[in-house]
CSV table of C-alpha atoms in Angstrom, one decimal:
chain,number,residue,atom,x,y,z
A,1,UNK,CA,249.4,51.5,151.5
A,2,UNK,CA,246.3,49.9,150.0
A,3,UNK,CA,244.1,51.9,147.7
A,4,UNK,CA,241.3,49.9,147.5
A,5,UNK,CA,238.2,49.0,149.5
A,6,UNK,CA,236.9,45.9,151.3
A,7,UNK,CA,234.1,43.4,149.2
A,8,UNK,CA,232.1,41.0,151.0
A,9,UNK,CA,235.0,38.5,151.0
A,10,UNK,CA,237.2,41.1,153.0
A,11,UNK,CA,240.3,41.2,149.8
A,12,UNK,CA,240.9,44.6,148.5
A,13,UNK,CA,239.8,45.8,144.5
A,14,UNK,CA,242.3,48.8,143.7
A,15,UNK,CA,239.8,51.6,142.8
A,16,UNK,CA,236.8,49.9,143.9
A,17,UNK,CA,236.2,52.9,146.5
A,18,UNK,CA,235.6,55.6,144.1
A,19,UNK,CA,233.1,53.8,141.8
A,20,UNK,CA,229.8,56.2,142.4
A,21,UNK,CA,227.1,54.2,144.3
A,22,UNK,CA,224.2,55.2,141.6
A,23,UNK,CA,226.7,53.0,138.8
A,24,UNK,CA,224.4,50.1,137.5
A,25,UNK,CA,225.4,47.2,136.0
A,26,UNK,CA,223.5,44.4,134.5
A,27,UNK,CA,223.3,41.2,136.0
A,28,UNK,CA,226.0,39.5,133.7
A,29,UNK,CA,228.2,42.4,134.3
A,30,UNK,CA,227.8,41.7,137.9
A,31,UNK,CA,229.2,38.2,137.6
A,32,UNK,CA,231.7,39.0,135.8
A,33,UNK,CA,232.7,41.6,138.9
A,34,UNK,CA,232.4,38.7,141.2
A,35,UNK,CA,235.1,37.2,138.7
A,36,UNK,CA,237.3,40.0,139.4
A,37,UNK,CA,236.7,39.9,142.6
A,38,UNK,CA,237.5,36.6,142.8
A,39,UNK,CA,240.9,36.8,140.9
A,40,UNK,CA,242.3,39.9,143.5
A,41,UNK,CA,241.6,37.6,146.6
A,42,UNK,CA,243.2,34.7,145.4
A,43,UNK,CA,246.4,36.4,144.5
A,44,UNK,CA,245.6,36.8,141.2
A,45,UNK,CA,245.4,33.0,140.2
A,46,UNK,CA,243.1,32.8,137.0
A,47,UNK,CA,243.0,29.1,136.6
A,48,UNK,CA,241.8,28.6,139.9
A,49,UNK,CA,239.3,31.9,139.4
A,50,UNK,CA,238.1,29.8,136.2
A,51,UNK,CA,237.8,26.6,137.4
A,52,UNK,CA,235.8,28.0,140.0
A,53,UNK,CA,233.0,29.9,138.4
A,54,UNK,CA,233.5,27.2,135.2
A,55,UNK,CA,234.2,29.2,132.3
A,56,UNK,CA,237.2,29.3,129.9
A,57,UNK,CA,239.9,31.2,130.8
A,58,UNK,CA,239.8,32.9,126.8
A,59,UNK,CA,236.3,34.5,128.5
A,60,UNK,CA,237.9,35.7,131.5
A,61,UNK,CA,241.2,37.4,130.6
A,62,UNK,CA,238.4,39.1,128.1
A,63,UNK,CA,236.7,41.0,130.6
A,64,UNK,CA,239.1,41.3,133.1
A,65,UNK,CA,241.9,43.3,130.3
A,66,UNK,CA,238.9,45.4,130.0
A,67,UNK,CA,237.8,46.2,133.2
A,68,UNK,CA,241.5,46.8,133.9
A,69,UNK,CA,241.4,49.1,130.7
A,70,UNK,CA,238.2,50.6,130.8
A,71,UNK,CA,236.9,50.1,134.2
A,72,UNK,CA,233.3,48.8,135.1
A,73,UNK,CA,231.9,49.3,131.3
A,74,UNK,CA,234.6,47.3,130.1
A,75,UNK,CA,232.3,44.3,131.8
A,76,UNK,CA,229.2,44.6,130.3
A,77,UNK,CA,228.6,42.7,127.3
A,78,UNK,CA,229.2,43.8,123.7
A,79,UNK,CA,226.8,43.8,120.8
């Protein structure tokens, strides 16, 4: 049984469904989601999820250990 909820792409993000709908995130944050999102309908493959949005993988597995952590915070940037 899945616990997640369909994105636009049609994969399922565990949790994704109870994320309030008044949660805002910057645009940066956003893109890093669409990372993420990325990553879980591609069976998890972070080389390809890199190659495909161009950025080093160091950068990714950065923000996706703390989304997975923290949750959508853990994507916006840090000062």
């Amino acid at each position: 049984m899945h616990t997640g909820t369909h994105t636009r792409i049609g994969m399922l993000v565990p949790k994704l469904g109870s994320i309030k709908p008044t949660v805002a995130l910057s645009k940066e944050a956003k893109l890093r989601l669409k990372w993420v999102d990325y990553n879980y309908s591609h069976n998890n493959n972070a080389r390809l999820t890199c190659h495909h949005f161009g950025i080093a993988h160091r950068s990714f597995y950065c923000y996706y250990n703390r989304f997975t952590v923290v949750g959508l915070s853990g994507l916006e940037s840090c000062s």
